[in-house]
Coordinates of N, CA and C and ligand atoms in Angstrom, one line a residue:
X359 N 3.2 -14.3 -14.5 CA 2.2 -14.2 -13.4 C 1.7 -15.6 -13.0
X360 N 1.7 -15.4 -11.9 CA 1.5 -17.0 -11.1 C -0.1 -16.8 -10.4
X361 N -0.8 -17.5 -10.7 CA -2.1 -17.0 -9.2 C -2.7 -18.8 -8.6
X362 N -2.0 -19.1 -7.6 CA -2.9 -19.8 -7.0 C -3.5 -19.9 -5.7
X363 N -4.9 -20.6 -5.8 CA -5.3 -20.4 -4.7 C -5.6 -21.7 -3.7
X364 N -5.0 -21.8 -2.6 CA -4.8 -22.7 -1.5 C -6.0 -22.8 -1.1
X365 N -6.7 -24.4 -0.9 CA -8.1 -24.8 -0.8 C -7.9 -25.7 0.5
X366 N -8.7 -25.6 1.8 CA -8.7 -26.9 2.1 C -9.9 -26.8 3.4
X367 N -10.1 -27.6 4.6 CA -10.5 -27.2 5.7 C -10.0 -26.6 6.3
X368 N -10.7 -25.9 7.6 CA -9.8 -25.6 8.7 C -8.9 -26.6 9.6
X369 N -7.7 -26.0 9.5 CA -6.5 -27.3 10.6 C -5.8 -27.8 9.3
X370 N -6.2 -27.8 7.8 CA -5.8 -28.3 6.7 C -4.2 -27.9 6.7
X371 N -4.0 -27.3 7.5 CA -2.3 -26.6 6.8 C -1.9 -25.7 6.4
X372 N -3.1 -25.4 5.4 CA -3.5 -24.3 4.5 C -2.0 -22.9 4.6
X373 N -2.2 -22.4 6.1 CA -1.4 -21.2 6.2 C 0.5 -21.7 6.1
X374 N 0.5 -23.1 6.6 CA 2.1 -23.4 7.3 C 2.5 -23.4 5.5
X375 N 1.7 -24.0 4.5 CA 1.9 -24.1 3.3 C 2.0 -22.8 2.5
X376 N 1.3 -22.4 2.7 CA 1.6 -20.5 2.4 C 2.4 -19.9 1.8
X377 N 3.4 -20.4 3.7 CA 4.0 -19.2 4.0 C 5.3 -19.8 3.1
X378 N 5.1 -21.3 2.9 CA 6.4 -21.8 2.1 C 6.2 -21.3 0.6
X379 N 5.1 -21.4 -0.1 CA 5.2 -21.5 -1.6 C 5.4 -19.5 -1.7
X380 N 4.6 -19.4 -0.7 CA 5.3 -17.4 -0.7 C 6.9 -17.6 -1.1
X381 N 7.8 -17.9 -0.2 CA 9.3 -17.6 0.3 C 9.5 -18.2 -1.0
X382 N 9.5 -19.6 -1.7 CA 9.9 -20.2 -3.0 C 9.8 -19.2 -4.4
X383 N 8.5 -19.3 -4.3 CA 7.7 -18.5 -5.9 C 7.7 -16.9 -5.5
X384 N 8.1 -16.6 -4.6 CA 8.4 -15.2 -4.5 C 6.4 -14.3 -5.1
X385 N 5.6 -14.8 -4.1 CA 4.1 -14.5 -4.6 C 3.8 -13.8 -3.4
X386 N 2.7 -13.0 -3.5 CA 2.3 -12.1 -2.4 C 1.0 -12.9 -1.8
X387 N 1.1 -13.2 -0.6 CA 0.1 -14.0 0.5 C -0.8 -12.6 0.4
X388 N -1.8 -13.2 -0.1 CA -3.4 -12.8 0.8 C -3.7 -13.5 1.5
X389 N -3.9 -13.6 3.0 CA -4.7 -14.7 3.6 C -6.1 -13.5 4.1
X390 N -7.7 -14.1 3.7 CA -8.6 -13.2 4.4 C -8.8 -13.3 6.2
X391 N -8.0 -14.3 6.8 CA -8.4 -14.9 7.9 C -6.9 -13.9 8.6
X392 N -6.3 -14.1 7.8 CA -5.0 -13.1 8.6 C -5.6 -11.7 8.3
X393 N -5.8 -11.2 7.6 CA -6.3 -9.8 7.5 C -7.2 -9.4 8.4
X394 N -8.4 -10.2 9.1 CA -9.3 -10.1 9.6 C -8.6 -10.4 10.7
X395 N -8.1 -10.8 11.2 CA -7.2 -11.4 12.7 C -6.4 -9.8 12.9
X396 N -6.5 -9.4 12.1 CA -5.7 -8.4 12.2 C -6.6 -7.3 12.6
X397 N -8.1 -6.7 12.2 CA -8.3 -5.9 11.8 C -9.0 -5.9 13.7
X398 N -9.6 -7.4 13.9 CA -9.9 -7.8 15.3 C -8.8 -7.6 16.5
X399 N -6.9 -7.8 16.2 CA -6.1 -7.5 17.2 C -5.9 -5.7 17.1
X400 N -6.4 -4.9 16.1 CA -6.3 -3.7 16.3 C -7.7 -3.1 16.7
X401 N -8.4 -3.6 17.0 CA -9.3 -3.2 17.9 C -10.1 -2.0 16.7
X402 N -10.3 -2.4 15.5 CA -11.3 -1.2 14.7 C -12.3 -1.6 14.5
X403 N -13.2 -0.9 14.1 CA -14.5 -0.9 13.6 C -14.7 -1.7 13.1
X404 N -14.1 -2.1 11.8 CA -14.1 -3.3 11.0 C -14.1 -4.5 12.0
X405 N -12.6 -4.7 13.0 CA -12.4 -5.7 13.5 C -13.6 -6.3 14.6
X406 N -14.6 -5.1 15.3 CA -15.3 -5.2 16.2 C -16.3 -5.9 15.6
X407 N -16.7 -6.3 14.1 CA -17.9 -6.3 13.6 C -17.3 -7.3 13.1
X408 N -16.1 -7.8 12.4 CA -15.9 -9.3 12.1 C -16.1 -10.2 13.3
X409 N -15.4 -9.8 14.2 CA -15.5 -10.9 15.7 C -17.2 -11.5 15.7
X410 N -18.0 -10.9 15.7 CA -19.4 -11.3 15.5 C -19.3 -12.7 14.8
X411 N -18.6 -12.6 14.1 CA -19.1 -13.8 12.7 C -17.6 -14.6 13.0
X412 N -16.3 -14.4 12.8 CA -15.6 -15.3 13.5 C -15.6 -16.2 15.0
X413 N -15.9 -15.2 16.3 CA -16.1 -16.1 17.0 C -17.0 -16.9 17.2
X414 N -18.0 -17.1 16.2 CA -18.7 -17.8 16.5 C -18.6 -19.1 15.3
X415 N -17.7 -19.1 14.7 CA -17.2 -19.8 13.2 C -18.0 -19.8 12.3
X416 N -18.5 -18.7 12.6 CA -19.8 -18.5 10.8 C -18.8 -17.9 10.1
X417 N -18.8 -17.7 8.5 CA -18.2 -16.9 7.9 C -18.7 -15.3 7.9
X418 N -17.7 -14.3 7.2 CA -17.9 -13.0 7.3 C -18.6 -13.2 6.0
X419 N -19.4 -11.8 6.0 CA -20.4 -11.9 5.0 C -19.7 -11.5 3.9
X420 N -20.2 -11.7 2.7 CA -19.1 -11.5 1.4 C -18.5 -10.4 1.3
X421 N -19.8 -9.4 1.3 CA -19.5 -7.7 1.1 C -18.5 -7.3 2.1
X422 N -18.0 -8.1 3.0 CA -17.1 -6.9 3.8 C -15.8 -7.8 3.0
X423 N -15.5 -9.1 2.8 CA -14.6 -9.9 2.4 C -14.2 -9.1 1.0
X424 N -15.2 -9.5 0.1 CA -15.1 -8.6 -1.3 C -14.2 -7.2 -1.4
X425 N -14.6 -6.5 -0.1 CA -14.0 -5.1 -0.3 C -13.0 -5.1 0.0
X426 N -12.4 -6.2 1.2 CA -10.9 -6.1 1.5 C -10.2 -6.5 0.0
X427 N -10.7 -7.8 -0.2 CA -10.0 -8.4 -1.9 C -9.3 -7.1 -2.6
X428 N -10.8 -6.3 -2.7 CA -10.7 -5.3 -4.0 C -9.1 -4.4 -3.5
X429 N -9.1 -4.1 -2.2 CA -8.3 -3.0 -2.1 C -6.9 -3.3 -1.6
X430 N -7.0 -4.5 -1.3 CA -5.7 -5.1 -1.2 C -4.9 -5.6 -2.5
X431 N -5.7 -6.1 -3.4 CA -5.6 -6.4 -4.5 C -4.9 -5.1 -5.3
X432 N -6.4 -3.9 -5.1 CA -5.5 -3.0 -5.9 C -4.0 -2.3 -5.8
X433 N -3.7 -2.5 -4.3 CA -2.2 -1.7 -3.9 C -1.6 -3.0 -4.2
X434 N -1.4 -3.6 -4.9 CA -0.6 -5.0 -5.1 C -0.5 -5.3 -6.7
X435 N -0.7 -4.3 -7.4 CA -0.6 -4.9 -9.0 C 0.4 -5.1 -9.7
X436 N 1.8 -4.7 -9.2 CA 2.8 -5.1 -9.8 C 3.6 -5.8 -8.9
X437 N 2.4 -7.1 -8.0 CA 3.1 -8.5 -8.0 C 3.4 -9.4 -8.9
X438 N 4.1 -10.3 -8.8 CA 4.3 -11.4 -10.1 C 3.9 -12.3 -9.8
X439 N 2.7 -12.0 -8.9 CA 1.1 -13.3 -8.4 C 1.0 -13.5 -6.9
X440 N -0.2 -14.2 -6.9 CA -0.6 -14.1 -5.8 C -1.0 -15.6 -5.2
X441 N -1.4 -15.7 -4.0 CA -1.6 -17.1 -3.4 C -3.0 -16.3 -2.4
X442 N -3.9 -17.4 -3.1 CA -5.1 -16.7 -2.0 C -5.1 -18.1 -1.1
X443 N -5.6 -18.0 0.2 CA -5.1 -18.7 1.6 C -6.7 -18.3 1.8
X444 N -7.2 -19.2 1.5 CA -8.8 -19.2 2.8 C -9.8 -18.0 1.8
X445 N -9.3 -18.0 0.9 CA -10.6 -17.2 0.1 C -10.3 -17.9 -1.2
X446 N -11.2 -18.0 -2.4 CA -12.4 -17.9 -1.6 C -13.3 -19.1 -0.8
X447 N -14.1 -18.6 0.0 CA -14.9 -19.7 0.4 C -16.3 -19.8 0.1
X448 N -16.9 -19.0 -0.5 CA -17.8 -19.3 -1.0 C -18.2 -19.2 -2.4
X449 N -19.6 -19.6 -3.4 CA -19.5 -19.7 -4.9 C -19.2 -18.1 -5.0
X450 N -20.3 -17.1 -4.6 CA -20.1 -15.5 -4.6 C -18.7 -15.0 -4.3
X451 N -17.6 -15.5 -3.6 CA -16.7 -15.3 -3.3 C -15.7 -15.5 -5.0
X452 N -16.1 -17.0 -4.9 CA -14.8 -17.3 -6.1 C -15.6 -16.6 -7.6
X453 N -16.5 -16.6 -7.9 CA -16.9 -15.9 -8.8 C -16.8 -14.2 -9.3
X454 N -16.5 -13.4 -7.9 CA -16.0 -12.2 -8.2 C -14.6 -12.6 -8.1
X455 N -13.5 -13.5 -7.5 CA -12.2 -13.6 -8.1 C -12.1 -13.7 -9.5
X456 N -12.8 -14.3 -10.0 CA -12.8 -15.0 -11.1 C -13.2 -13.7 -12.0
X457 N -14.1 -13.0 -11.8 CA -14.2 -11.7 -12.7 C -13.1 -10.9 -12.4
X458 N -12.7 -10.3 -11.4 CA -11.6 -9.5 -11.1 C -9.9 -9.7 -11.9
X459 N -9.8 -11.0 -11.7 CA -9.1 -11.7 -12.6 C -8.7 -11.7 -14.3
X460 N -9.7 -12.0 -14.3 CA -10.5 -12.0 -15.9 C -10.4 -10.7 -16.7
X461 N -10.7 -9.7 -16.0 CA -10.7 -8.5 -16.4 C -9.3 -8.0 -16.9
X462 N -8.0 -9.0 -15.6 CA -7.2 -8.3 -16.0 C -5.8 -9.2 -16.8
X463 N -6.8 -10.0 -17.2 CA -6.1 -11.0 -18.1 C -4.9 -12.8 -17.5
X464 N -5.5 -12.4 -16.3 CA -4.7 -13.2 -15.3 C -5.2 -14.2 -14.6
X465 N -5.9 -15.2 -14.8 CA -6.6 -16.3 -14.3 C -5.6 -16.8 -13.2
X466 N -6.9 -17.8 -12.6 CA -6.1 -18.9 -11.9 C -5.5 -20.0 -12.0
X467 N -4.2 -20.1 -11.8 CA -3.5 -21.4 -12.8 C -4.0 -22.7 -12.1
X468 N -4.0 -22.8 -10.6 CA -4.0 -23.5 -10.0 C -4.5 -23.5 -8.5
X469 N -5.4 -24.8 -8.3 CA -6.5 -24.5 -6.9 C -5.5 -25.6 -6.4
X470 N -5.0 -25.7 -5.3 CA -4.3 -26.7 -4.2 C -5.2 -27.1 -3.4
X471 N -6.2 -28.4 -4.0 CA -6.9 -28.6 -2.5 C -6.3 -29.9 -1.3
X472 N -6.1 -29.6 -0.5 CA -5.7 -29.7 0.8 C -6.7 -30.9 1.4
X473 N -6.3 -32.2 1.3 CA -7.1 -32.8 2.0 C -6.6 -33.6 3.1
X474 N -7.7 -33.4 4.2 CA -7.6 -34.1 5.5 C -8.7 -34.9 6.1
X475 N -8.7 -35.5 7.0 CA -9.9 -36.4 7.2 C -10.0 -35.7 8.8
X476 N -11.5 -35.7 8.8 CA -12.1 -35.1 10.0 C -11.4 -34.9 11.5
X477 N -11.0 -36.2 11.5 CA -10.9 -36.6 12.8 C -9.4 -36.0 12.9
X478 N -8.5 -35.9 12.3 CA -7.2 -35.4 12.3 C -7.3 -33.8 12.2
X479 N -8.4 -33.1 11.6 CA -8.5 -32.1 11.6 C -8.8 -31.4 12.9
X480 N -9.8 -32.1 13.9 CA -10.4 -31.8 15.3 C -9.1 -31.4 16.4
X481 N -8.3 -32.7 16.1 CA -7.2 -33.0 16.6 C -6.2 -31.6 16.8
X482 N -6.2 -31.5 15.1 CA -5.0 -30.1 14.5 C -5.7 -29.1 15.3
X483 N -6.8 -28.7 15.0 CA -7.5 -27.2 15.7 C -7.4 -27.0 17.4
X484 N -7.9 -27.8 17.7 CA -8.0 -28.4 18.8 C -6.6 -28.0 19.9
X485 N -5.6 -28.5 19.2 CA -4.1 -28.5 19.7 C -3.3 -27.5 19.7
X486 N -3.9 -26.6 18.3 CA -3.3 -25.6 18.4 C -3.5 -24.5 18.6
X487 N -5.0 -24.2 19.2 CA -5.7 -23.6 20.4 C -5.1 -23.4 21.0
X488 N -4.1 -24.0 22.1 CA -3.4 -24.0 23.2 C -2.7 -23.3 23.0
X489 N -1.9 -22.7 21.8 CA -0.9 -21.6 22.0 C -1.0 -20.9 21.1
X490 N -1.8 -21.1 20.0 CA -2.4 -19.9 19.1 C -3.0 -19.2 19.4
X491 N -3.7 -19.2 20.8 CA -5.0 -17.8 21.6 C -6.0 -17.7 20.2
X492 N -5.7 -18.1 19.4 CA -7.3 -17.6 18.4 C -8.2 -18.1 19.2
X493 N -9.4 -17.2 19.3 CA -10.3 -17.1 19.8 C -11.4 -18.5 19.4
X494 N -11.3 -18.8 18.0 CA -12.2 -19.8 17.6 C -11.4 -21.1 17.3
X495 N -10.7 -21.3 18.1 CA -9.8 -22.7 18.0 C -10.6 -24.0 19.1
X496 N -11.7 -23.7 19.9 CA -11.7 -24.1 20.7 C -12.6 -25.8 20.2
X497 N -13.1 -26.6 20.9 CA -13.6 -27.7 20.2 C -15.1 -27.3 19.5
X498 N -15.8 -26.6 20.0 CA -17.0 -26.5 20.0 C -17.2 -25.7 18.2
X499 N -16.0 -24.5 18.9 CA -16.0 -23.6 17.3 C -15.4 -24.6 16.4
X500 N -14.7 -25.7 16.4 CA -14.0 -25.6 15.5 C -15.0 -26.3 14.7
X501 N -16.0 -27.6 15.4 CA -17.1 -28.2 15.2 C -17.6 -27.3 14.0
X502 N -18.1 -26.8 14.7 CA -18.9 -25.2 14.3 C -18.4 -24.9 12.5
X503 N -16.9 -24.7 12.9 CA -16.4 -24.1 11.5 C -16.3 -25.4 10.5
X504 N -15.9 -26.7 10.6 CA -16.4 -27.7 9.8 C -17.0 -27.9 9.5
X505 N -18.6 -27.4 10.1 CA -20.0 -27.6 9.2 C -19.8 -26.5 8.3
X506 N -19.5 -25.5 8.6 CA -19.6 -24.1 7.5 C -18.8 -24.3 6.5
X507 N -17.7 -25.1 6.2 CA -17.1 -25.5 5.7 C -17.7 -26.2 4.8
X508 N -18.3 -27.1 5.1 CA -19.2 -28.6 4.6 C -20.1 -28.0 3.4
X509 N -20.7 -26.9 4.2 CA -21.9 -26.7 3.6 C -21.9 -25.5 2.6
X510 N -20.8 -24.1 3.0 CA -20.7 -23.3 2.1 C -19.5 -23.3 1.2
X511 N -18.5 -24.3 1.7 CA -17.1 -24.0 0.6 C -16.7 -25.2 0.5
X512 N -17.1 -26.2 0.1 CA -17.0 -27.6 -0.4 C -17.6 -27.7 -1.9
X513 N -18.4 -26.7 -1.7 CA -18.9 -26.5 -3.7 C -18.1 -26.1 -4.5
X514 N -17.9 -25.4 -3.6 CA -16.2 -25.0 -4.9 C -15.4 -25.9 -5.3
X515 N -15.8 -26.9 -5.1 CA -14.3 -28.1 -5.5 C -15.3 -28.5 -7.0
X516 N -16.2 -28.5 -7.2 CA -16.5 -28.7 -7.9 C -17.0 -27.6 -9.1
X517 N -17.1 -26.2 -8.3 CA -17.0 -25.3 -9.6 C -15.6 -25.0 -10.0
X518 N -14.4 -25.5 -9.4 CA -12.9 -25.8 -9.7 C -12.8 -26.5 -10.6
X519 N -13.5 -28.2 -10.3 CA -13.2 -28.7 -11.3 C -13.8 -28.7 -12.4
X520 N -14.6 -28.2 -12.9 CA -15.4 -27.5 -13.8 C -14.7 -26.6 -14.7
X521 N -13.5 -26.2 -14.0 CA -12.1 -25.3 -14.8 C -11.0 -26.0 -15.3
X522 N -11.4 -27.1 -15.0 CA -10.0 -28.1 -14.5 C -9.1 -27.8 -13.5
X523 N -9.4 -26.8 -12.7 CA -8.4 -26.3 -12.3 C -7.6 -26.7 -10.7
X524 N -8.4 -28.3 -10.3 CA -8.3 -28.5 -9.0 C -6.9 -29.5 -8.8
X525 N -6.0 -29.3 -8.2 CA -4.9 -30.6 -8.1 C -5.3 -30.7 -6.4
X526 N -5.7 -32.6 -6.5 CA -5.7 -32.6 -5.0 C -4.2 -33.0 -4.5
X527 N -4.0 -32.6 -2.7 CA -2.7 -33.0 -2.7 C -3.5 -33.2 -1.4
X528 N -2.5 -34.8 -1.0 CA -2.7 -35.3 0.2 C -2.1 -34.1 1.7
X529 N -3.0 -33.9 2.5 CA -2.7 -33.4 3.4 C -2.4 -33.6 4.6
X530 N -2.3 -35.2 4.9 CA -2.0 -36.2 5.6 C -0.6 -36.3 6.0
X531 N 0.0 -35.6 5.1 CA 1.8 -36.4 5.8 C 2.3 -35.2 5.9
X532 N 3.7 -36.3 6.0 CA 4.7 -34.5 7.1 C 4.6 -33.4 6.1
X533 N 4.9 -32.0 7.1 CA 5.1 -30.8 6.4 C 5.8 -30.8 4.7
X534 N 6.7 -31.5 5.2 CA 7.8 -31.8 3.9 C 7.5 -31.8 2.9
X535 N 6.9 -33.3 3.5 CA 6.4 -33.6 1.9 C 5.0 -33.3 1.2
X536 N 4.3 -32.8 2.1 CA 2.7 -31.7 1.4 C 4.0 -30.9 0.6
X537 N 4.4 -29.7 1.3 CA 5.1 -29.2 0.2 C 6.0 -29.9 -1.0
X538 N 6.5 -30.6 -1.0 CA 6.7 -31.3 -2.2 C 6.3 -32.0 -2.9
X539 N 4.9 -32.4 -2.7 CA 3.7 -32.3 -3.6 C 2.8 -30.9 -4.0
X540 N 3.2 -30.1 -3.4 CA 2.9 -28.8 -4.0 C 3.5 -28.4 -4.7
X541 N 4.9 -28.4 -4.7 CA 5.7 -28.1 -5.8 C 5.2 -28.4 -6.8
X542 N 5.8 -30.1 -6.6 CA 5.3 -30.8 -8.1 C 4.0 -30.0 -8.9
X543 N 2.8 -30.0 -8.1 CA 1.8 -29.1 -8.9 C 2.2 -28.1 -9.3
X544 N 2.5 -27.0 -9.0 CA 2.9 -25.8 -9.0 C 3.6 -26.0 -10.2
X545 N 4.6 -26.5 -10.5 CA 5.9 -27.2 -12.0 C 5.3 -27.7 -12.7
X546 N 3.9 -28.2 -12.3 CA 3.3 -28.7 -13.7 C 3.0 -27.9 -14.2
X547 N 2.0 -26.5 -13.8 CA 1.0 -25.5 -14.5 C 2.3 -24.8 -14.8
X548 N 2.9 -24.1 -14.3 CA 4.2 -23.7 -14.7 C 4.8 -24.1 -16.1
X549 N 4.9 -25.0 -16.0 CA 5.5 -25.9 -17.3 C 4.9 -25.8 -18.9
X550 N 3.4 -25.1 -18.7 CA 2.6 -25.1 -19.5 C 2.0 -23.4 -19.7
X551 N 2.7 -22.7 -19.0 CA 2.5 -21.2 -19.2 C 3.0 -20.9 -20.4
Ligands
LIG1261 P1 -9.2 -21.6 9.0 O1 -9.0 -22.0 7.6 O2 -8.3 -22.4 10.0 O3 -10.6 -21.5 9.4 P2 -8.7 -18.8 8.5 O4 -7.7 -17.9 9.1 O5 -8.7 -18.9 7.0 O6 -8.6 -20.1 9.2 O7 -10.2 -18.2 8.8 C1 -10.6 -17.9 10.1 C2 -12.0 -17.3 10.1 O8 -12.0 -16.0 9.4 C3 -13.1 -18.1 9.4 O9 -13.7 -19.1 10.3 C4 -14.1 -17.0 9.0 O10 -14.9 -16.6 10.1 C5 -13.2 -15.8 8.7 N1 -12.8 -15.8 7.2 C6 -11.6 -16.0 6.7 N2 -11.6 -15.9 5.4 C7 -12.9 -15.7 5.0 C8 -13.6 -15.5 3.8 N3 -12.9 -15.6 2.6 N4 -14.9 -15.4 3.8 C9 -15.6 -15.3 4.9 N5 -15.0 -15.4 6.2 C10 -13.7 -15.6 6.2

């Protein structure tokens, strides 16, 4: 059992990285941001009531996040791990991972945090607005989602490192090679299972 969870800003890469260590390590993608994109392009109840809080780049409140976790999670137990992608984001967030987990004997091996500098990030969002149609890609939201970022899921790096559990990896260079500094991390905790 593998469980890691992909940390970074928005624009960080976060998902393009994903989708690679998925296809490699053979791990099942939770992304909360793809689930909710989802629940918003099918027009449900749920989706009508997340839009409130995504288009405006606040986060979704825990309790609706929590409950997807729980139930996605539970139709998924005879994965051989998982990669969380944008959850969690806040301390309430990673703290019921961290119980849910715990319970079932399966921690987190490894947090990937994803670093980028501001100004390249504006750039990333910004750009790929233009043909992503996400609704909150624009400059204003993306502003928007960098403070929320700042202020509610930047703590976590430090109740990560508090586990030891944080490997930073540059998020600055080509695709390539972020993933092959992901590897490398990934082969270390591995190494030590
Ligand atoms: P990005 O990392 O580029 O912001 P995501 O797809 O991870 O992209 O998230 C898009 C939006 O979905 C967030 O701005 C937030 O409103 C909502 N969202 C996604 N995951 C969570 C979460 N774990 N908790 C609360 N809100 C979330």
């Amino acid at each position: 059992m593998l469980n890691i969870v992909i940390f970074g800003p928005p624009g960080s890469g976060k998902g393009t990285q994903s989708a690679r260590i998925v296809k490699k390590y053979d791990l099942t993608h939770l992304s909360t941001g793809d689930m909710l994109r989802e629940e918003m392009e099918k027009n449900t109840p749920l989706g009508k009531q997340v839009s409130e809080y995504i288009d405006k780049g606040l986060l979704v409140p825990d309790d609706i996040v929590l409950k997807m976790l729980y139930d996605y999670a539970a139709g998924h137990m005879d994965s051989p791990g998982f990669i969380f992608d944008g959850f969690p984001r806040t301390i309430v967030q990673a703290e019921a991972l961290d119980n849910l987990l715990d319970k079932r004997g399966i921690p987190i091996n490894v947090v990937l945090s994803v670093e980028v500098e501001e100004k390249e990030l504006l750039k990333r969002i910004v750009g790929r607005g233009e043909d992503s149609g996400r609704t909150d890609d624009s400059m204003e939201i993306a502003n928007q989602r960098l403070d929320v970022y700042k202020k509610q899921t930047m703590p976590l790096i430090d109740y990560y490192k508090e586990q030891g559990k944080i490997a930073p990896i540059n998020g600055m260079q080509p695709v390539d090679e972020v993933f092959g500094d992901i590897c490398q991390a990934i082969e270390a905790v591995k190494a030590v299972q």
